[in-house]
Amino acid sequence: MVRRARLAAGCLGLTGLALSQEPGRLVPDTKLDLAIDPIGFLGRALTLWEPEGFAGQVQNQAYGYLFPMGPFFAAGRLIGLPAWVVQRLWLALLMSVAFLGVVALARALRIGTPTGRLVGGLAYALAPRMVTELGAISIEVLPTALAPWVLVPLVHGARRGSPRRAALASGAAVFCVGGVNAAATSAVLPLAAIWLLTRRCGARRRALIGWWVVAVGLATAWWAGPLLLLGRYSPPFLDLIESAPVTTGPAELVNALRGTTQWVAWLAGPGGPLWPAGWALARDALPVAATVLLAGLGLVGLTRRGLPQRRFLALGLLVGLLLVTAGHVAAVDGLLAGPLRAALDGPLAPLRNTHKFDPVVRLPLVLATVHLLRRRQVAHASPVARDRSRAGPVVTLVLVGVGIAGVASPALAGRLAPATGYTGLPGYWAETAELLAREQPAGRALLVPASSFGTYVWGSPADEPLQPLARSPWEVRNAVPLTPPGHIRMLDAVQDRLARGEGSAGLTRYLARAGVSHLVVRNDLDTGLAGATRPILVHRALADSPGITRIAAFGPELFGFTALPGLVQDEGLTIPLPAVEVFAVAGTAPRASTVEFSDAVAVAGGPDALLQLEDRGLVTGRPALDPGTPGVPGLAGDALRRRERAFGRIADAASASLTPDDPLRLDGPAPDYAAPGATPAVVRLDGARLSASGSASDPDSATGTRPEHHPFAAVDGDPDTAWRPAVRLTDRPAWLRVQTDRPVQAATVTLVLPPDVADAPPAVSLRTDTGEFTVPLAGTAAPQELLLPPGETRSITLTSPTSVFGLAELAVPGVVVRRTVELAPTAAGGLVFDAAGAARAGCVLDPAGRPRC
């Protein structure tokens, strides 16, 4: 009775902790649909293809919510609980299940005392991974919470009772883990497998293993089938999200022991840490010390005598550390770290987020800590020795309590979720959805401007408000659209025009051709935090696009606003705008139609090339077919170029156009969104080759790409353009190298600094094939002649001691560098058409769009 009362008290305490987080406000946890319309979401999740969202999509992970998270939220809605209360009760359920699971597992393994088991349960329920992810992506915490329950039946079944019943009970726990993320679900299996393999050989073990394999297969079949179909038919989104260097970056040994390998927790945006609780555990002194203390106590517990199942726990910890740290590359690499990282960006991509295997590390450490809390029996000992044996567990209990409190300190401070909650979706978004449902019999609505996530002035739901509200087709360019890469390129072409404030009749026709019948302008985006295009530019582009007209507006009028501290955006210069405006696009293409084949045209250069050609009237009213289609004329554009993209961004994400020899800066599985069947154009340099330590046009520059600052800007003969080094978190020397096509012999070079000469160092290094000079630099934007080492050279390298530098011009006597864009030889069947529509054979286009033959 006392034990049950203690367990109930622990669950009530965890429930109170959950309810204290942002009371009265929804938080951006997992799926907006579950908070707003869980029953409708579950209905949509019953089919793999969902025709309304994102221009039609093969749903990713939606089937995984069919149990248990989806029904939990649906039940909360049916009994009338406020959505925020349902969210917090779900968090309380996860913590309570984890707490009770460790208590039950420790008792089954005969580890520790009743009090020690309760403390161990709290340590696990408030482990770093739980605290990090509960308020941000709670569905990924579900496997951690249920991992002990997968083991409990197997522990009992190894000793007594029916092996089949024990295996099926373990399979039932695996079934409850759900199938939102196969990698996270698989994290509950290693410890169970190790337990079975370390049992004494015999008929019971064979039966237990056989039935357990069958049970796990049955428990995962309901989501494994849709997962296989998703892999078969979905766009290759694993290539377009985070890469293994990102996910394994924090996964070094100490962090793996601490439980702080979730890479998102280490990130911060303009508004602060993305996940405040995880950030505190990763970086703040008190929580960091607490995680180290608990990990250390667990390791000590593993070394103590009398620990039941020591071999199982030690082997489980070692396997867990291998899984979590797999692919981590550092100054001292682990065994096979390089090949493992490459595999995580290849065939093992679904397991790229190795931090999900944290339960395999955490459970052995927590159980060893429970053992450490027991009183050691000292036979025939003196009174002093007996007093020490009693005092030891008390001291350990105090240390464990301090550690748990330190790890839980972000939760105790109400920081489980970001402070961007909201009381509910504004009513004007429901009005927008109603209008679109009436106005869209055939086309779809495109939300503009693009943003990685739904970050609004009224809160940050992460998902878009239309997602649970829409009853007609819609889409948005967000961080990872689950659409083919070619379609993403189309969305990016539209976003690029809006970001520049440049409209045209061609833009209207391009949208209509893509089936976009309405534009939903989101003036209530927090453009600062979201990094979105400001409304003034969007409206300028739409005003300059004939055929795009406003038909409705909803919500209060808003001035330009951002919650980003210290940033002012057009403040006082813009007129107030309604929160949401809906624009109609004229001439939207029907879902299906027939045209004369002779009217068709084959277009090379990717979907974004169609916008170039629409601006010139070359494809207006003509269907576009794949390049090389027999019997139709061909057109080509140079919008598809060799570039490298930072997939985590939307704005300032693509590098400058690259030559075939330019190195890639990011170690990812794909450099850019591919256009199937199209070969990117490349940049060609005549007169010299250029290389640099980096440039602000690189995709790994910390402040986003600035293509105008690529190395060619230093040799283009235009002092108004300048090469800038990449922005790095640490200062390092910056260099630019010019390798000429033929030897040159010059006494000096002419250097021009950009207008902000305050960044200029006092001296730079000039190195050629014959020597190196360090020459002083004047702090002026006027041309300066710098001495070169004497002798003939084909290489000139200028090095600045710092990365705070810029170079408007570096003129080498007798060297003229020209830059052109060369289309793929097979584009449009070997024909290139200029802006006037005249065919050119074997031509390249220069940056101004003029063909060079």
mmCIF file of C-alpha atoms in Angstrom, residues 38-195:
data_model
loop_
_atom_site.group_PDB
_atom_site.id
_atom_site.type_symbol
_atom_site.label_atom_id
_atom_site.label_comp_id
_atom_site.label_asym_id
_atom_site.label_seq_id
_atom_site.Cartn_x
_atom_site.Cartn_y
_atom_site.Cartn_z
ATOM 1 C CA PRO A 38 -6.979 15.472 -34.006
ATOM 2 C CA ILE A 39 -9.970 13.525 -35.356
ATOM 3 C CA GLY A 40 -9.682 15.052 -38.817
ATOM 4 C CA PHE A 41 -5.940 14.407 -38.793
ATOM 5 C CA LEU A 42 -6.423 10.740 -37.927
ATOM 6 C CA GLY A 43 -8.878 10.447 -40.781
ATOM 7 C CA ARG A 44 -6.311 11.838 -43.214
ATOM 8 C CA ALA A 45 -3.624 9.558 -41.753
ATOM 9 C CA LEU A 46 -5.547 6.483 -42.883
ATOM 10 C CA THR A 47 -4.373 7.057 -46.472
ATOM 11 C CA LEU A 48 -0.764 7.350 -47.587
ATOM 12 C CA TRP A 49 -1.591 9.886 -50.318
ATOM 13 C CA GLU A 50 -2.944 13.217 -49.108
ATOM 14 C CA PRO A 51 -4.138 15.408 -51.995
ATOM 15 C CA GLU A 52 -4.723 18.733 -50.246
ATOM 16 C CA GLY A 53 -1.471 19.725 -48.574
ATOM 17 C CA PHE A 54 1.796 20.664 -50.289
ATOM 18 C CA ALA A 55 0.454 20.200 -53.817
ATOM 19 C CA GLY A 56 -0.348 16.606 -52.932
ATOM 20 C CA GLN A 57 2.013 14.501 -50.875
ATOM 21 C CA VAL A 58 2.932 11.006 -49.837
ATOM 22 C CA GLN A 59 2.447 11.575 -46.119
ATOM 23 C CA ASN A 60 5.565 11.179 -44.024
ATOM 24 C CA GLN A 61 5.014 9.737 -40.534
ATOM 25 C CA ALA A 62 1.283 10.530 -40.412
ATOM 26 C CA TYR A 63 0.417 6.821 -40.105
ATOM 27 C CA GLY A 64 2.590 6.649 -36.990
ATOM 28 C CA TYR A 65 0.172 8.861 -35.071
ATOM 29 C CA LEU A 66 -2.669 6.375 -35.442
ATOM 30 C CA PHE A 67 -1.544 4.961 -32.090
ATOM 31 C CA PRO A 68 -1.049 5.953 -29.308
ATOM 32 C CA MET A 69 -0.622 9.741 -29.588
ATOM 33 C CA GLY A 70 -3.435 10.436 -32.031
ATOM 34 C CA PRO A 71 -6.160 8.607 -30.072
ATOM 35 C CA PHE A 72 -4.987 10.254 -26.834
ATOM 36 C CA PHE A 73 -5.508 13.731 -28.278
ATOM 37 C CA ALA A 74 -8.757 12.703 -29.941
ATOM 38 C CA ALA A 75 -10.069 11.424 -26.603
ATOM 39 C CA GLY A 76 -9.127 14.706 -24.966
ATOM 40 C CA ARG A 77 -11.028 16.613 -27.634
ATOM 41 C CA LEU A 78 -14.110 14.365 -27.319
ATOM 42 C CA ILE A 79 -14.396 14.860 -23.553
ATOM 43 C CA GLY A 80 -14.027 18.610 -23.967
ATOM 44 C CA LEU A 81 -10.630 19.258 -22.399
ATOM 45 C CA PRO A 82 -8.818 22.428 -23.515
ATOM 46 C CA ALA A 83 -6.165 21.656 -26.108
ATOM 47 C CA TRP A 84 -3.348 22.982 -23.924
ATOM 48 C CA VAL A 85 -4.416 20.684 -21.071
ATOM 49 C CA VAL A 86 -4.379 17.682 -23.411
ATOM 50 C CA GLN A 87 -0.863 18.642 -24.484
ATOM 51 C CA ARG A 88 0.357 18.780 -20.869
ATOM 52 C CA LEU A 89 -1.402 15.568 -19.859
ATOM 53 C CA TRP A 90 0.359 13.829 -22.740
ATOM 54 C CA LEU A 91 3.693 15.052 -21.376
ATOM 55 C CA ALA A 92 2.674 13.891 -17.896
ATOM 56 C CA LEU A 93 1.759 10.466 -19.300
ATOM 57 C CA LEU A 94 5.176 10.109 -20.955
ATOM 58 C CA MET A 95 7.036 11.031 -17.766
ATOM 59 C CA SER A 96 4.853 8.777 -15.623
ATOM 60 C CA VAL A 97 5.272 5.802 -17.954
ATOM 61 C CA ALA A 98 9.049 6.271 -17.887
ATOM 62 C CA PHE A 99 9.040 6.631 -14.094
ATOM 63 C CA LEU A 100 6.926 3.525 -13.476
ATOM 64 C CA GLY A 101 8.857 1.539 -16.082
ATOM 65 C CA VAL A 102 12.203 1.953 -14.345
ATOM 66 C CA VAL A 103 10.659 1.094 -10.971
ATOM 67 C CA ALA A 104 9.161 -2.085 -12.442
ATOM 68 C CA LEU A 105 12.364 -3.014 -14.294
ATOM 69 C CA ALA A 106 14.610 -2.484 -11.260
ATOM 70 C CA ARG A 107 12.260 -4.631 -9.188
ATOM 71 C CA ALA A 108 12.235 -7.358 -11.852
ATOM 72 C CA LEU A 109 16.038 -7.321 -11.981
ATOM 73 C CA ARG A 110 16.181 -7.266 -8.151
ATOM 74 C CA ILE A 111 18.274 -4.132 -8.162
ATOM 75 C CA GLY A 112 18.178 -1.683 -5.271
ATOM 76 C CA THR A 113 15.679 -0.886 -2.567
ATOM 77 C CA PRO A 114 12.114 0.434 -2.947
ATOM 78 C CA THR A 115 13.303 3.958 -2.197
ATOM 79 C CA GLY A 116 16.233 3.660 -4.573
ATOM 80 C CA ARG A 117 13.937 2.430 -7.343
ATOM 81 C CA LEU A 118 11.662 5.441 -6.914
ATOM 82 C CA VAL A 119 14.650 7.763 -7.147
ATOM 83 C CA GLY A 120 15.895 5.902 -10.213
ATOM 84 C CA GLY A 121 12.474 6.239 -11.817
ATOM 85 C CA LEU A 122 12.561 9.998 -11.288
ATOM 86 C CA ALA A 123 16.105 10.173 -12.658
ATOM 87 C CA TYR A 124 14.947 8.409 -15.824
ATOM 88 C CA ALA A 125 11.670 10.328 -16.204
ATOM 89 C CA LEU A 126 13.650 13.576 -15.945
ATOM 90 C CA ALA A 127 16.697 12.380 -17.877
ATOM 91 C CA PRO A 128 18.386 14.918 -20.194
ATOM 92 C CA ARG A 129 16.744 13.500 -23.313
ATOM 93 C CA MET A 130 13.302 13.656 -21.711
ATOM 94 C CA VAL A 131 13.763 17.237 -20.531
ATOM 95 C CA THR A 132 15.241 18.276 -23.885
ATOM 96 C CA GLU A 133 12.499 16.943 -26.138
ATOM 97 C CA LEU A 134 9.308 16.824 -24.059
ATOM 98 C CA GLY A 135 8.121 20.323 -24.924
ATOM 99 C CA ALA A 136 9.403 20.382 -28.489
ATOM 100 C CA ILE A 137 8.973 16.981 -30.114
ATOM 101 C CA SER A 138 7.386 14.730 -27.512
ATOM 102 C CA ILE A 139 6.610 11.917 -29.929
ATOM 103 C CA GLU A 140 10.333 11.089 -30.055
ATOM 104 C CA VAL A 141 10.338 10.727 -26.256
ATOM 105 C CA LEU A 142 7.720 7.962 -26.430
ATOM 106 C CA PRO A 143 10.315 5.212 -27.201
ATOM 107 C CA THR A 144 12.455 6.407 -24.284
ATOM 108 C CA ALA A 145 9.455 6.231 -21.951
ATOM 109 C CA LEU A 146 8.473 2.729 -23.075
ATOM 110 C CA ALA A 147 11.966 1.212 -23.331
ATOM 111 C CA PRO A 148 11.844 -0.230 -19.762
ATOM 112 C CA TRP A 149 8.461 -1.839 -20.440
ATOM 113 C CA VAL A 150 9.872 -3.708 -23.443
ATOM 114 C CA LEU A 151 12.353 -5.350 -21.051
ATOM 115 C CA VAL A 152 10.154 -6.069 -18.024
ATOM 116 C CA PRO A 153 8.208 -9.041 -19.508
ATOM 117 C CA LEU A 154 11.408 -10.539 -20.901
ATOM 118 C CA VAL A 155 13.109 -10.356 -17.508
ATOM 119 C CA HIS A 156 10.227 -12.250 -15.904
ATOM 120 C CA GLY A 157 9.943 -14.628 -18.839
ATOM 121 C CA ALA A 158 13.595 -15.631 -18.577
ATOM 122 C CA ARG A 159 12.899 -17.067 -15.095
ATOM 123 C CA ARG A 160 9.369 -18.394 -15.039
ATOM 124 C CA GLY A 161 6.014 -18.513 -16.755
ATOM 125 C CA SER A 162 5.177 -18.875 -20.407
ATOM 126 C CA PRO A 163 7.911 -17.638 -22.797
ATOM 127 C CA ARG A 164 5.248 -16.983 -25.405
ATOM 128 C CA ARG A 165 3.185 -14.815 -23.046
ATOM 129 C CA ALA A 166 6.286 -12.881 -21.974
ATOM 130 C CA ALA A 167 7.386 -12.295 -25.564
ATOM 131 C CA LEU A 168 3.917 -11.154 -26.621
ATOM 132 C CA ALA A 169 3.769 -8.750 -23.666
ATOM 133 C CA SER A 170 7.107 -7.265 -24.737
ATOM 134 C CA GLY A 171 5.778 -7.031 -28.296
ATOM 135 C CA ALA A 172 2.736 -5.174 -26.981
ATOM 136 C CA ALA A 173 5.081 -2.576 -25.476
ATOM 137 C CA VAL A 174 6.834 -2.264 -28.850
ATOM 138 C CA PHE A 175 3.398 -1.816 -30.444
ATOM 139 C CA CYS A 176 2.688 1.079 -28.062
ATOM 140 C CA VAL A 177 5.944 2.778 -29.091
ATOM 141 C CA GLY A 178 4.220 3.685 -32.358
ATOM 142 C CA GLY A 179 5.733 4.155 -35.766
ATOM 143 C CA VAL A 180 6.261 7.876 -36.242
ATOM 144 C CA ASN A 181 9.993 7.352 -36.527
ATOM 145 C CA ALA A 182 11.440 3.930 -37.279
ATOM 146 C CA ALA A 183 14.903 4.866 -35.942
ATOM 147 C CA ALA A 184 13.460 6.029 -32.625
ATOM 148 C CA THR A 185 11.320 2.890 -32.362
ATOM 149 C CA SER A 186 14.320 0.672 -33.062
ATOM 150 C CA ALA A 187 16.074 2.215 -30.042
ATOM 151 C CA VAL A 188 13.910 0.094 -27.712
ATOM 152 C CA LEU A 189 15.195 -3.151 -29.229
ATOM 153 C CA PRO A 190 18.980 -3.391 -28.526
ATOM 154 C CA LEU A 191 18.728 -3.849 -24.738
ATOM 155 C CA ALA A 192 15.998 -6.453 -25.142
ATOM 156 C CA ALA A 193 18.118 -8.320 -27.688
ATOM 157 C CA ILE A 194 21.175 -8.166 -25.408
ATOM 158 C CA TRP A 195 19.117 -9.465 -22.487
#
